[in-house]
Tab-separated table of C-alpha atoms in Angstrom:
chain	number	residue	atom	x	y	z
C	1	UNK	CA	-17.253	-14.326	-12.021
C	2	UNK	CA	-20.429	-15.881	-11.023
C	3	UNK	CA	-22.538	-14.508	-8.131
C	4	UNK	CA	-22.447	-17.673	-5.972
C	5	UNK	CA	-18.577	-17.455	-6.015
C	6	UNK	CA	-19.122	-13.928	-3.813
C	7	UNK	CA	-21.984	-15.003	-1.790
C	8	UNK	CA	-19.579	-18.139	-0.611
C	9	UNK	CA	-16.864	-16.408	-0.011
C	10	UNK	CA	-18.648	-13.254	1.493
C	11	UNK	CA	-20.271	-15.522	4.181
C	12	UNK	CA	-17.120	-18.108	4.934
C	13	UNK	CA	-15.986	-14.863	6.031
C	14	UNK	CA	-18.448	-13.673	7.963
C	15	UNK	CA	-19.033	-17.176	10.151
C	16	UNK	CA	-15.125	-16.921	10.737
C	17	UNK	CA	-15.376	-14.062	12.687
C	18	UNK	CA	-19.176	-14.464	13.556
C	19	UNK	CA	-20.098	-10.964	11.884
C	20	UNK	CA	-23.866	-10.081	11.590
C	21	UNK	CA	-25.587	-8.796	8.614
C	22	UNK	CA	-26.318	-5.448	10.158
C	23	UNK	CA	-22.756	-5.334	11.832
C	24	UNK	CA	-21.521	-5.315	8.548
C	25	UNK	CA	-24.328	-2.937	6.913
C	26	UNK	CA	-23.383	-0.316	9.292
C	27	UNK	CA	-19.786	-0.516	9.105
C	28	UNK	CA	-19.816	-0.569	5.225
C	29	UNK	CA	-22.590	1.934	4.972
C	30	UNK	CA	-25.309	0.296	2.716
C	31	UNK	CA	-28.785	-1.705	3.891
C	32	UNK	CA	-28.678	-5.357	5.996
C	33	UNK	CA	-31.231	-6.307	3.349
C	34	UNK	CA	-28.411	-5.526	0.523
C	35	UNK	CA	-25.631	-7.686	2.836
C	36	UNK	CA	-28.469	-10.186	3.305
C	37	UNK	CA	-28.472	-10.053	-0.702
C	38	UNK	CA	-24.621	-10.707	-1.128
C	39	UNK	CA	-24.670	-13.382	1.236
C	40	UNK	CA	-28.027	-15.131	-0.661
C	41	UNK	CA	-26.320	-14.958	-4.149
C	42	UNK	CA	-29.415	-13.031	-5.008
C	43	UNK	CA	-27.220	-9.908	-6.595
C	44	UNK	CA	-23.755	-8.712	-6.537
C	45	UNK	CA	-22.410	-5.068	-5.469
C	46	UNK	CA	-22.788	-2.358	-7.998
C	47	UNK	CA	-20.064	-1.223	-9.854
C	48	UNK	CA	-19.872	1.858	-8.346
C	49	UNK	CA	-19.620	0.188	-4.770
C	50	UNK	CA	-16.167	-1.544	-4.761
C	51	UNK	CA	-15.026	0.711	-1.802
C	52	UNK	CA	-17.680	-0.761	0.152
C	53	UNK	CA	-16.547	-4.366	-0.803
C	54	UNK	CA	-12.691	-3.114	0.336
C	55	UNK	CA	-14.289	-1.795	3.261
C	56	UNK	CA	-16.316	-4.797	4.501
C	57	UNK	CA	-12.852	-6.651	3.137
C	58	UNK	CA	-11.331	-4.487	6.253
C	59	UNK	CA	-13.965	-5.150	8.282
C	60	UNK	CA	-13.682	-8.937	8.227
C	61	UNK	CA	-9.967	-8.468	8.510
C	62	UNK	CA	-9.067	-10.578	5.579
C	63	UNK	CA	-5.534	-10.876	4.356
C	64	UNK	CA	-4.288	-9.653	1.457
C	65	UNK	CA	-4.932	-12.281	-0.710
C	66	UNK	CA	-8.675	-12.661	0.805
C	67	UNK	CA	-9.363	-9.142	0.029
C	68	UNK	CA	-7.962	-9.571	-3.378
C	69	UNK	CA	-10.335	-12.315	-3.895
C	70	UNK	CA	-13.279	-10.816	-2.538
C	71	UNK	CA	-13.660	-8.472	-5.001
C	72	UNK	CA	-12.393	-10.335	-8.014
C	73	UNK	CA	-15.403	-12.383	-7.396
C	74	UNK	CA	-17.467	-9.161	-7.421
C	75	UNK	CA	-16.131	-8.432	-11.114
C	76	UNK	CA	-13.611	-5.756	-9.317
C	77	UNK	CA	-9.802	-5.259	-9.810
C	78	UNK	CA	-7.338	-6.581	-6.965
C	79	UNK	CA	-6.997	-3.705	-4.214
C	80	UNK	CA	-3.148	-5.273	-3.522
C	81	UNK	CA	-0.255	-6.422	-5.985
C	82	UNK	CA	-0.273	-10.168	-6.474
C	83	UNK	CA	3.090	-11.674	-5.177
C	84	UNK	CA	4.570	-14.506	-6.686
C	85	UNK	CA	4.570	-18.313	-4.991
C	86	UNK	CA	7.873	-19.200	-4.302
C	87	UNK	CA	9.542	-17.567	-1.501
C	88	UNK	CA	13.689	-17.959	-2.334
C	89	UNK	CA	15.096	-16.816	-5.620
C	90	UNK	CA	16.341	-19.265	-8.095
C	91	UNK	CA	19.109	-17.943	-10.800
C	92	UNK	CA	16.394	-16.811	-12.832
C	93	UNK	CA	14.826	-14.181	-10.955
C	94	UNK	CA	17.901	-12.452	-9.209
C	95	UNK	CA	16.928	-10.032	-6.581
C	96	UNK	CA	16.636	-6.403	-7.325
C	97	UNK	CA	19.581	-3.718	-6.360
C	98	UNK	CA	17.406	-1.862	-4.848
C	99	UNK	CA	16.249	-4.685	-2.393
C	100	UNK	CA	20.062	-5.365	-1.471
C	101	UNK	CA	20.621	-1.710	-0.887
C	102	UNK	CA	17.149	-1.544	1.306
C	103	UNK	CA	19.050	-4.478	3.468
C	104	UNK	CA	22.918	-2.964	3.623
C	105	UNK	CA	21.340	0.354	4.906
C	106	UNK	CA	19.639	-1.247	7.531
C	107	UNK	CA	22.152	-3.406	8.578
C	108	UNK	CA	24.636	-0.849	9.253
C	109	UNK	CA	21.669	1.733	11.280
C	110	UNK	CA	23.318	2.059	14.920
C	111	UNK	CA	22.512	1.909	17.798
C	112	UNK	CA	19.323	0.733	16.540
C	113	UNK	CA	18.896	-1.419	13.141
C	114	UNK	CA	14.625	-0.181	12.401
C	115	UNK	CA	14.314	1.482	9.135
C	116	UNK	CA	10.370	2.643	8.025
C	117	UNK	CA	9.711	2.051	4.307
C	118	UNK	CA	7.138	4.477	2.652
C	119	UNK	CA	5.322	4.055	-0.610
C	120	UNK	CA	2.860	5.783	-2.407
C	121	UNK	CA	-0.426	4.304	-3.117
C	122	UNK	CA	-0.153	1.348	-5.916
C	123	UNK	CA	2.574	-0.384	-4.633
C	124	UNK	CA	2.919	-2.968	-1.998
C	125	UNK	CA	3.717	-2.589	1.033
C	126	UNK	CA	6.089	-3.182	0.823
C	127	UNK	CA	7.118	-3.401	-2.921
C	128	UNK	CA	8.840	-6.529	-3.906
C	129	UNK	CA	7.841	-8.636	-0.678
C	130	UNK	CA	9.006	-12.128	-2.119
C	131	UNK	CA	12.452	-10.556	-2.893
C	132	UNK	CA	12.888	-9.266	0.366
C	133	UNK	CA	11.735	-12.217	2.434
C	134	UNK	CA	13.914	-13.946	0.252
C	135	UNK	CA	16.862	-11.436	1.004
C	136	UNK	CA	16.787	-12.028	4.617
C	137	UNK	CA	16.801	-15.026	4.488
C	138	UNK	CA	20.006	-15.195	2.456
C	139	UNK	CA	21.243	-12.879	4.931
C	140	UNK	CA	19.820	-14.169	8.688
C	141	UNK	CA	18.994	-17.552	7.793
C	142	UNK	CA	15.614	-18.853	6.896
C	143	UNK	CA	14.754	-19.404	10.750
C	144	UNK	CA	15.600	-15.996	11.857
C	145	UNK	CA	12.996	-14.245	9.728
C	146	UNK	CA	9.328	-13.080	10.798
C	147	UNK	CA	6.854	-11.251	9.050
C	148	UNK	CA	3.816	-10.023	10.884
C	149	UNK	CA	0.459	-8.616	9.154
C	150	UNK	CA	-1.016	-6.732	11.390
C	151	UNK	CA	-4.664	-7.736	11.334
C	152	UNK	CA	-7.557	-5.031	9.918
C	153	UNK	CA	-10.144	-5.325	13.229
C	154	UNK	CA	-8.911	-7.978	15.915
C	155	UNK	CA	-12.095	-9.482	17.852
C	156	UNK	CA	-14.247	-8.365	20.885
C	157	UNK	CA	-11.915	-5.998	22.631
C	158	UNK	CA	-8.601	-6.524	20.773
C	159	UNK	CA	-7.946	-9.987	22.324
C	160	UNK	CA	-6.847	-11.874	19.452
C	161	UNK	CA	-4.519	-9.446	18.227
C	162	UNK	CA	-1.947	-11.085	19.118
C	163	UNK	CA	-2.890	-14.167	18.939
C	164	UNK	CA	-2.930	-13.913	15.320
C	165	UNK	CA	0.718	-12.173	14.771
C	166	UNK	CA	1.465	-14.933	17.012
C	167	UNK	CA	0.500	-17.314	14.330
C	168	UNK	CA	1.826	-15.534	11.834
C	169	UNK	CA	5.235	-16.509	12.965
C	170	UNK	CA	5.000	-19.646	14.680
C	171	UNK	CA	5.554	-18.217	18.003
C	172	UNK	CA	2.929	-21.043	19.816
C	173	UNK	CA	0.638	-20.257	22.949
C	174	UNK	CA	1.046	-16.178	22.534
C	175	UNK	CA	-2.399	-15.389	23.128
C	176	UNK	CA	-1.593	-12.202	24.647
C	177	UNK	CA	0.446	-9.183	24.529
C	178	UNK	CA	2.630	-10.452	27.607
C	179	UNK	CA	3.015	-14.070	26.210
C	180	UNK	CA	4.273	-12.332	22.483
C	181	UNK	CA	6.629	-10.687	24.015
C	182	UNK	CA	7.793	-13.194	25.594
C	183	UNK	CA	7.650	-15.535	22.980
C	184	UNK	CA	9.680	-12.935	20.753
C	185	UNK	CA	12.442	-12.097	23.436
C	186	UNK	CA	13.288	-16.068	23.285
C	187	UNK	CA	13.372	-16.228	19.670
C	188	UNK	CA	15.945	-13.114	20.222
C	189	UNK	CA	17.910	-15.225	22.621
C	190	UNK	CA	19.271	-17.432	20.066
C	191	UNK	CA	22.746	-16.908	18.256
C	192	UNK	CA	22.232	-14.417	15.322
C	193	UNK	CA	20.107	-11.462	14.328
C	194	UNK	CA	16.565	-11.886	14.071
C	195	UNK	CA	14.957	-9.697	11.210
C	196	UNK	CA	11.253	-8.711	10.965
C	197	UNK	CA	9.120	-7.525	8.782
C	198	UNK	CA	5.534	-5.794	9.589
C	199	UNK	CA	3.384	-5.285	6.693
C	200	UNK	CA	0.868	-2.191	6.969
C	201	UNK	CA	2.479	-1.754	9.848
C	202	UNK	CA	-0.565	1.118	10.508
C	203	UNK	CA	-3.658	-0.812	9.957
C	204	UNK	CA	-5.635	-1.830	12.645
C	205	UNK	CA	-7.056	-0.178	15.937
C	206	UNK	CA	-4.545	2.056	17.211
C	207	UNK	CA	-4.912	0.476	21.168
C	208	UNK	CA	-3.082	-2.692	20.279
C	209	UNK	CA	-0.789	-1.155	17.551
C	210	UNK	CA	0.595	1.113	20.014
C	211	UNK	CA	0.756	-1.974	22.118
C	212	UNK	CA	3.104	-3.708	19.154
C	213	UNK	CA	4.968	-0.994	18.970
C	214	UNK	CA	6.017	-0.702	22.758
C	215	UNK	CA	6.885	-4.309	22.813
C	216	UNK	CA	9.014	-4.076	19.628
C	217	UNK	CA	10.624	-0.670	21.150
C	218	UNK	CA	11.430	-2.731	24.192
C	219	UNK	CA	13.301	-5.882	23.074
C	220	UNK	CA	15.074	-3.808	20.446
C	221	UNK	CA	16.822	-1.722	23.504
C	222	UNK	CA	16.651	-5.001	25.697
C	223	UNK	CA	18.621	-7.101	22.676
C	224	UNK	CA	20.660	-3.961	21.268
C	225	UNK	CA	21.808	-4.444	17.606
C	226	UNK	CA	19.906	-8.170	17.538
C	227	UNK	CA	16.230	-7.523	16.466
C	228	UNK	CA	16.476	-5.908	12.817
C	229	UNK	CA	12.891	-4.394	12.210
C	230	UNK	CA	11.739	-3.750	8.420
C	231	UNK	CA	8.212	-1.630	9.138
C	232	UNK	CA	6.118	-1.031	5.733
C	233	UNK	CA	3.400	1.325	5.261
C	234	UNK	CA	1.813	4.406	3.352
C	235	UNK	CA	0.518	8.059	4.199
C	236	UNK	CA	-0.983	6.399	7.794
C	237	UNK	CA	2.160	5.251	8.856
C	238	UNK	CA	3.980	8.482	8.200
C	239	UNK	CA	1.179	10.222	10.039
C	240	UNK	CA	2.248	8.185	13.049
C	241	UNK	CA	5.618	8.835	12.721
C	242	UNK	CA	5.367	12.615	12.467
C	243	UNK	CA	2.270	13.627	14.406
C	244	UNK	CA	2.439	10.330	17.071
C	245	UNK	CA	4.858	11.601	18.998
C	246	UNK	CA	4.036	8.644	22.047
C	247	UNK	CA	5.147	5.977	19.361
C	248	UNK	CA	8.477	6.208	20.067
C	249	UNK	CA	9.519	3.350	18.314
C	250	UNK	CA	8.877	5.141	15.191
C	251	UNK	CA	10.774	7.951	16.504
C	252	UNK	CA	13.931	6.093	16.563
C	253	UNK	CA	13.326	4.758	13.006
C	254	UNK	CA	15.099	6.085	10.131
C	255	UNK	CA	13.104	6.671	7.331
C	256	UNK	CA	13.050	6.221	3.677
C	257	UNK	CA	11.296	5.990	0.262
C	258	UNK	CA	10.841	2.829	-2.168
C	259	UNK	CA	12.330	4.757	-5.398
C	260	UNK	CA	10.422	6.051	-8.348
C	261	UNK	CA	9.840	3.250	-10.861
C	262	UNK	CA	12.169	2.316	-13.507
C	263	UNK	CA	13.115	1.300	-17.104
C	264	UNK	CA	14.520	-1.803	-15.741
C	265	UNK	CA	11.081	-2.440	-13.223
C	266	UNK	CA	9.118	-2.555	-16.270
C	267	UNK	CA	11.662	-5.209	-18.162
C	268	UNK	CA	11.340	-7.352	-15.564
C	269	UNK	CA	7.640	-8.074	-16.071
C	270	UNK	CA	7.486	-7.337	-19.730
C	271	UNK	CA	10.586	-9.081	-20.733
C	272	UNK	CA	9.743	-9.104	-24.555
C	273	UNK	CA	8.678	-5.183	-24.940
C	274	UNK	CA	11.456	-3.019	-26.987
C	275	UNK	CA	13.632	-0.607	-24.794
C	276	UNK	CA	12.282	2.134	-26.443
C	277	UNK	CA	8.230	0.980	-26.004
C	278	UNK	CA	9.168	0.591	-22.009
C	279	UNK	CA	11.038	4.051	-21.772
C	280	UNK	CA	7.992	5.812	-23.918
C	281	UNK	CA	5.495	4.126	-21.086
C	282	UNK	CA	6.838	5.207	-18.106
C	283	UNK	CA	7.393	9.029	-19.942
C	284	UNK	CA	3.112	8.917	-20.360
C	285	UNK	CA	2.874	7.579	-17.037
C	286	UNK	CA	5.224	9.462	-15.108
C	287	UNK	CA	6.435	6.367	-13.451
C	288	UNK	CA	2.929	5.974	-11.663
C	289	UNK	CA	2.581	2.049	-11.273
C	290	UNK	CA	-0.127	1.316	-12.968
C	291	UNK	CA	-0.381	4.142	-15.566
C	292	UNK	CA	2.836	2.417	-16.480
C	293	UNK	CA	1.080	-0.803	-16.740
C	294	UNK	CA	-1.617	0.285	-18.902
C	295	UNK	CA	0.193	2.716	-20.880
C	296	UNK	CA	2.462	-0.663	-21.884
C	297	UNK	CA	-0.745	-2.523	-22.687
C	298	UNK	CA	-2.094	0.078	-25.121
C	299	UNK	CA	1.470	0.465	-26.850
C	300	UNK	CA	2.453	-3.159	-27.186
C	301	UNK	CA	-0.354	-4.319	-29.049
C	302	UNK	CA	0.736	-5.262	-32.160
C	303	UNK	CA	1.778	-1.927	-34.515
C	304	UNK	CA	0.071	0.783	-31.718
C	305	UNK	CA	3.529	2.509	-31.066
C	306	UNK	CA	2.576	3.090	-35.058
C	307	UNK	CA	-0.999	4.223	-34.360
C	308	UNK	CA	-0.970	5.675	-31.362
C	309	UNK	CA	0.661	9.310	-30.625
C	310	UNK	CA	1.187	10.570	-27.250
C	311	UNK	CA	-1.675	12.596	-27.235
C	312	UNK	CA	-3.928	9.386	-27.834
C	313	UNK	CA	-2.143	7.365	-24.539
C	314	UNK	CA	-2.428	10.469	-22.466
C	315	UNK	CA	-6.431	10.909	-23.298
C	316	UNK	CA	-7.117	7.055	-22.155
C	317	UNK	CA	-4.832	7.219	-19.302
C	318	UNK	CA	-6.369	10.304	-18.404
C	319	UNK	CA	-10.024	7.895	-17.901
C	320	UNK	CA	-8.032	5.109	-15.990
C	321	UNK	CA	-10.866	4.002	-12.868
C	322	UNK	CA	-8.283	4.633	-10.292
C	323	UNK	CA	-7.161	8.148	-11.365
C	324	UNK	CA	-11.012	9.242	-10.991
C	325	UNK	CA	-11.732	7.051	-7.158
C	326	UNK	CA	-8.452	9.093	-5.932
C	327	UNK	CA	-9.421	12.174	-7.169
C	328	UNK	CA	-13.344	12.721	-6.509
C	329	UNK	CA	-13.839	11.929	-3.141
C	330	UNK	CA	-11.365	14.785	-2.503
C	331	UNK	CA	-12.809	17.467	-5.174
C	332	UNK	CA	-16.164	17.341	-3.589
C	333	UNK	CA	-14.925	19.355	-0.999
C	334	UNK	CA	-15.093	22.823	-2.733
C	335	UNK	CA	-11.909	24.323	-0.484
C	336	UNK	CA	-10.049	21.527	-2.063
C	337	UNK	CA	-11.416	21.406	-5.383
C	338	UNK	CA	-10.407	25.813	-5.376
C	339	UNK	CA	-6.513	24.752	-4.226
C	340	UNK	CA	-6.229	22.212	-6.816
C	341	UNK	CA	-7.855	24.125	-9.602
C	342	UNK	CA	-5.129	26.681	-8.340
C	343	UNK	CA	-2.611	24.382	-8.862
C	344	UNK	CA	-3.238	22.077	-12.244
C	345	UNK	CA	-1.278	25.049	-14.527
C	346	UNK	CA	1.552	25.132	-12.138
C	347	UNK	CA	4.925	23.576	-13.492
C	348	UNK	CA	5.691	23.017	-9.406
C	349	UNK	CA	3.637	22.861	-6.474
C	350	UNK	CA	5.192	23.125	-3.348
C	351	UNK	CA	8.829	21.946	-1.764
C	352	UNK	CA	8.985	19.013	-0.869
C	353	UNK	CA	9.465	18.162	2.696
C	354	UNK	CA	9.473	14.708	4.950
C	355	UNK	CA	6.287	15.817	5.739
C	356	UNK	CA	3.810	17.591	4.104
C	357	UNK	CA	1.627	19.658	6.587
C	358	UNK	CA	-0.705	20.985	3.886
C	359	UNK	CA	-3.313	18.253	3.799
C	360	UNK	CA	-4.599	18.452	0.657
C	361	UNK	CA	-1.095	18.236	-0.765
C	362	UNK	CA	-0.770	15.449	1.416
C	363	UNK	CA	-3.207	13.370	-0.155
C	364	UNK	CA	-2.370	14.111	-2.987
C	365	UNK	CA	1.256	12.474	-3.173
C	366	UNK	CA	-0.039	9.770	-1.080
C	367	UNK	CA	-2.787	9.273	-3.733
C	368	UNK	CA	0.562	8.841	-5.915
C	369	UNK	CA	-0.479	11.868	-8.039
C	370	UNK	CA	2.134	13.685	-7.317
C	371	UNK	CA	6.157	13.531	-7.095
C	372	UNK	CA	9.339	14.960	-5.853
C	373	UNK	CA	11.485	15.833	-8.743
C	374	UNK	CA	15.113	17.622	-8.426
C	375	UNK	CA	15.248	21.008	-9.306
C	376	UNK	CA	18.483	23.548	-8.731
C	377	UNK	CA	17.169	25.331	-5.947
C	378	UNK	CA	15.352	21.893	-4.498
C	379	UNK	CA	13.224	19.264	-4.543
C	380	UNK	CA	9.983	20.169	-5.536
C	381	UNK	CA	6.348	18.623	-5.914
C	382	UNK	CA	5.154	17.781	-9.461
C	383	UNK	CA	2.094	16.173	-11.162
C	384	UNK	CA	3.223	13.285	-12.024
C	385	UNK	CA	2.536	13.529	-15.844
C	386	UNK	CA	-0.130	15.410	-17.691
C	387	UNK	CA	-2.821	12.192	-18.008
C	388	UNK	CA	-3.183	13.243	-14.318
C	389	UNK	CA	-3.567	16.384	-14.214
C	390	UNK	CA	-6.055	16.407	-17.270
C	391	UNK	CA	-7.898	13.848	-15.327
C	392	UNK	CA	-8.193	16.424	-12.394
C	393	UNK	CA	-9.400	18.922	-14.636
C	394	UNK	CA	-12.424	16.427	-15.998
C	395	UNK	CA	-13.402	16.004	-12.406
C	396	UNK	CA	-13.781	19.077	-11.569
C	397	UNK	CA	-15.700	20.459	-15.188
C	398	UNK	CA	-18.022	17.323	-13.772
C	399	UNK	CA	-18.654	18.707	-10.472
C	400	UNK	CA	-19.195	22.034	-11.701
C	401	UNK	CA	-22.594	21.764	-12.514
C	402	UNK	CA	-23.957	20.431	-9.209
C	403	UNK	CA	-24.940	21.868	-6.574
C	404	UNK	CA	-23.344	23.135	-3.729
């Protein structure tokens, strides 16, 4: 896209929340003369800085769709899955099993009806947000259903924090922690259940998400059974849940995982691929998102499945842009880069556990690189398919030569 298209959209931003040049440049880690740059139209952001463009994304806390934007105009891929428009489900587009069983589980949680959903990087958070919004509303009523995105950064000292959940939901005058509240517990007041759901539930300074999290702790005990909380996030919101111990509404959560992707996912988005072309891409892939997505691409052009053997998907996925930002950062530290070496011949890993105390392991299945599979004696971790694991090995033959 063209460079004025950034530069616009880079400094609409800014003015909104009255961000500096050099505020920016020092959060983001680059020059105020390069911001100053962006802003002017003069260049764009190399290719190899699109985590500074997420970053200053962050920084300016832009919504999902902003941040998507923001670096499509930079010539960069989306950071988060594009959602659909419509909001309700016509008899076309039936929701998913999986989002009905998401909603009976939590509606039958006792005493209290909070459930944390978990994914692994590449899918929303959560997955399948139209289909869920769309799923309480069948089930609560269209009125009875919030959804709060926790902003990136609020403002000078937090302040309009919750101003902005506040706005979210059309809960009016809720400047302030005290006056949400409020607001909320009279919402709660009403006949019915109310449901919620919180987005990246961890984002965010932790002062005023701890904040959130007391309130929502406090009118779900206050309005027992009434306030059914949804609360999405990744490897930061099951480090809250397992090493926060003071976040106690996490503590009384139960927890679970978005499952591993299917057959039928795939069909649902590529409607006129063969059975047998959807099953072979999500074998390559490993059910990794979008390995799955580009393994489909190469195999349903016209004749590939023909042309192409395994061996030929695996080498391309294995060079996939996203594969290699997960995986360097966290090889250039050499005690890593010795563990995983360790570990890229290993048919298994590790257990699995709730929680994974080993942090490079951790990272690793947050990174979605890795999976629980069954196994007779357990669940166990796995690379997720052998395009990944051949893409760790590239890294680290790269970073061999340098040095240390």
């Amino acid at each position: 896209m063209p460079v004025p298209e950034f530069a616009e959209l880079l400094s609409r931003h800014m003015r909104r929340i009255r961000a500096s040049a050099g505020g920016v440049a020092a959060e983001i880690g680059i020059s105020r003369e390069a911001v100053n740059n962006w802003r002017s139209g003069a260049s764009l952001p190399s290719r190899r800085h699109r985590d500074r463009v997420l970053a200053c994304a962050n920084y300016l806390r832009l919504t999902e769709t902003e941040s998507n934007a923001l670096l499509c105009s930079a010539g960069f891929e989306p950071e988060f899955p594009v959602e659909p428009v419509a909001s309700v489900p016509t008899t076309t587009t039936p929701i998913p099993a999986t989002v009905v069983r998401l909603f009976d589980r939590l509606q039958a949680l006792r005493p209290y009806p909070v459930s944390l959903l978990l994914t692994q990087a590449h899918w929303g958070q959560p997955p399948e947000r139209e289909a869920i919004l769309a799923e309480a509303a069948h089930r609560y009523g269209g009125d009875r259903v919030l959804h709060l995105q926790p902003p990136f950064r609020a403002g000078e000292g937090d302040q309009d924090y919750f101003a902005l959940l506040a706005a979210q939901c059309g809960l009016d005058d809720a400047a302030s922690d005290t006056a949400f509240e409020a607001a909320l517990a009279r919402r709660l007041q009403q006949p019915g259940a109310l449901f919620c759901l919180v987005s990246r539930f961890e984002q965010g300074a932790p002062g005023p998400r701890d904040v959130l999290a007391g309130i929502l702790r406090s009118l779900s005990e206050m309005y027992s059974g009434k306030l059914h909380l949804l609360i999405c996030g990744g490897a930061a919101l099951a480090d809250l849940k397992y090493q926060g111990g003071d976040l106690s509404l996490l503590n009384i959560a139960a927890s679970e995982q978005w499952p591993e992707l299917s057959v039928e996912d795939l069909q649902r988005n590529a409607a006129n691929v063969p059975d047998y072309l959807l099953a072979r891409a999500l074998h390559l892939s490993g059910g990794h998102p979008l390995l799955a997505q580009a393994a489909l691409t190469l195999l349903a052009t016209p004749s590939a499945d023909a042309t192409l053997d395994d061996e030929a998907v695996i080498a391309t996925l294995s060079t996939h842009p996203r594969l290699w930002e997960a995986l360097l950062p966290l090889l250039r530290e050499p005690a890593a880069r010795t563990a995983i070496d360790a570990w890229l011949d290993r048919p298994r890993l590790a257990p699995a556990r709730p929680y994974l105390v080993d942090p490079v392991l951790r990272q690793l299945y947050w990174h979605n690189l890795l999976t629980a599979r069954p196994h007779a004696d357990g669940a166990w971790l796995e690379w997720r398919c052998e395009a990944i694991r051949r893409t760790a090995r590239q890294v680290i033959d790269s970073l061999a030569g340098l040095p240390a």
